Short mmCIF file of C-alpha atoms in Angstrom, two decimals:
data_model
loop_
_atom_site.label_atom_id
_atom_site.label_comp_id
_atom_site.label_asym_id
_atom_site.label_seq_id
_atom_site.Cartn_x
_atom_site.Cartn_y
_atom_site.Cartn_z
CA UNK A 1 7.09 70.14 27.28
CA UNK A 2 5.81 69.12 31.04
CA UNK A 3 3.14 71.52 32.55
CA UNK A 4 1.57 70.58 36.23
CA UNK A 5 -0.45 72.21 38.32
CA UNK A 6 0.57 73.07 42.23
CA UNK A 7 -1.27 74.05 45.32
CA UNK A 8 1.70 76.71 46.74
CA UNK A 9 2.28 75.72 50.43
CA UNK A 10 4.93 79.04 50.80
CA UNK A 11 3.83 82.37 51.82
CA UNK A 12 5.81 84.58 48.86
CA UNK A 13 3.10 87.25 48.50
CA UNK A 14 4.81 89.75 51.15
CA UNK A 15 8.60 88.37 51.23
CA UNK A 16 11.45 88.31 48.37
CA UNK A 17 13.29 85.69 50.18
CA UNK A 18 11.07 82.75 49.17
CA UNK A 19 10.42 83.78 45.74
CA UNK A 20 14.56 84.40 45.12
CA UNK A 21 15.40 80.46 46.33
CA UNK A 22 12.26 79.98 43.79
CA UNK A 23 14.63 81.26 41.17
CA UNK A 24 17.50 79.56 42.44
CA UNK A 25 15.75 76.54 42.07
CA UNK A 26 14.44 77.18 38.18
CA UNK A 27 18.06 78.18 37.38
CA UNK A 28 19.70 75.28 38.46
CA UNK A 29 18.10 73.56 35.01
CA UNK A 30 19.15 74.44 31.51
CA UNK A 31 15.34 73.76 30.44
CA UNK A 32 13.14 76.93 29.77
CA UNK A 33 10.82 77.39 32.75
CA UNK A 34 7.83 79.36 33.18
CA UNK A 35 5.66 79.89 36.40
CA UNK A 36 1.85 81.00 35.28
CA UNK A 37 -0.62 82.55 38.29
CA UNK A 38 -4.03 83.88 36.89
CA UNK A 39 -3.39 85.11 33.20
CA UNK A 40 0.10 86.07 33.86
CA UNK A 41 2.78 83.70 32.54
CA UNK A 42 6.13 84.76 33.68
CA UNK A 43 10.01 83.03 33.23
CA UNK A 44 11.07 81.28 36.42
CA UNK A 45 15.13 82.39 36.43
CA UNK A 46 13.70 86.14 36.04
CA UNK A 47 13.04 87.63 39.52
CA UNK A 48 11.41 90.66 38.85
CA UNK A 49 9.23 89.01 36.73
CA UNK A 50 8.45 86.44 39.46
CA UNK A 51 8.13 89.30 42.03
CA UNK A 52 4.88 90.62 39.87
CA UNK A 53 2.80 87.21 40.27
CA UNK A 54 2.70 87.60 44.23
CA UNK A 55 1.14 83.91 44.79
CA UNK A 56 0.90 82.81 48.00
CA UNK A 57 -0.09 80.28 50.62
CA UNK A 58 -3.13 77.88 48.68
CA UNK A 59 -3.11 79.79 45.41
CA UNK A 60 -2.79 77.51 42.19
CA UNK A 61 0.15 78.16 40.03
CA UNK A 62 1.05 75.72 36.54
CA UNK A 63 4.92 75.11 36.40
CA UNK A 64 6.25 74.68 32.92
CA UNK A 65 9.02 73.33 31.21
CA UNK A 66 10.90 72.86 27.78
CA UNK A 67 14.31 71.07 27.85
CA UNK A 68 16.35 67.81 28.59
CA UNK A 69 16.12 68.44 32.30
CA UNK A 70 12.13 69.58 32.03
CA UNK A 71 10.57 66.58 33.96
CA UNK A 72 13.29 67.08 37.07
CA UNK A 73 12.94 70.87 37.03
CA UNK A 74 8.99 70.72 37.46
CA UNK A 75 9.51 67.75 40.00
CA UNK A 76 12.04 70.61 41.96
CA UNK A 77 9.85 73.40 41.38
CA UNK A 78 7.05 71.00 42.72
CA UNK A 79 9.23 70.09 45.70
CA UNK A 80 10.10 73.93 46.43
CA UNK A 81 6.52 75.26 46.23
CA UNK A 82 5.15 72.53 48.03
CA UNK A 83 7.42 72.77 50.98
CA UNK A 84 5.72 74.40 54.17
CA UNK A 85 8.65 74.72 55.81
CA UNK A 86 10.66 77.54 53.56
#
């Protein structure tokens, strides 16, 4: 299991758009992956559960992972989140 912690550089808190490619991203990997904001801890491939943590621009979120593919799907996660220009 990987877990890291990222400084989000999107604005998802208002849109659906960003967080949806978010899930895109988490699905492309068979690994499980969970996305935890605050004390919620939520799968990565569900969107309505992603909808409910509303993190945004500067807000610390941990990215974890269980699988074969676990380090690459934090690293894209990472890459995703990190990436002011989504």
């Amino acid at each position: 299991m990987v877990r890291k912690s990222v400084k989000v550089a999107i604005n998802a808190k208002t849109e659906a758009r960003p967080v949806a490619m978010l899930v895109q991203v988490a699905s492309q990997f068979e690994s499980r992956i969970y996305v935890e904001s605050g004390t919620k801890k939520v799968n990565a491939k569900s969107i309505m559960g992603m909808m409910t943590l509303k993190f945004g621009d500067g807000k610390e979120v941990y990215i974890s992972a269980d699988g074969d593919d676990e380090i690459h799907a934090v690293n894209e996660m990472e890459r995703y989140l990190t990436s002011a220009a989504v």
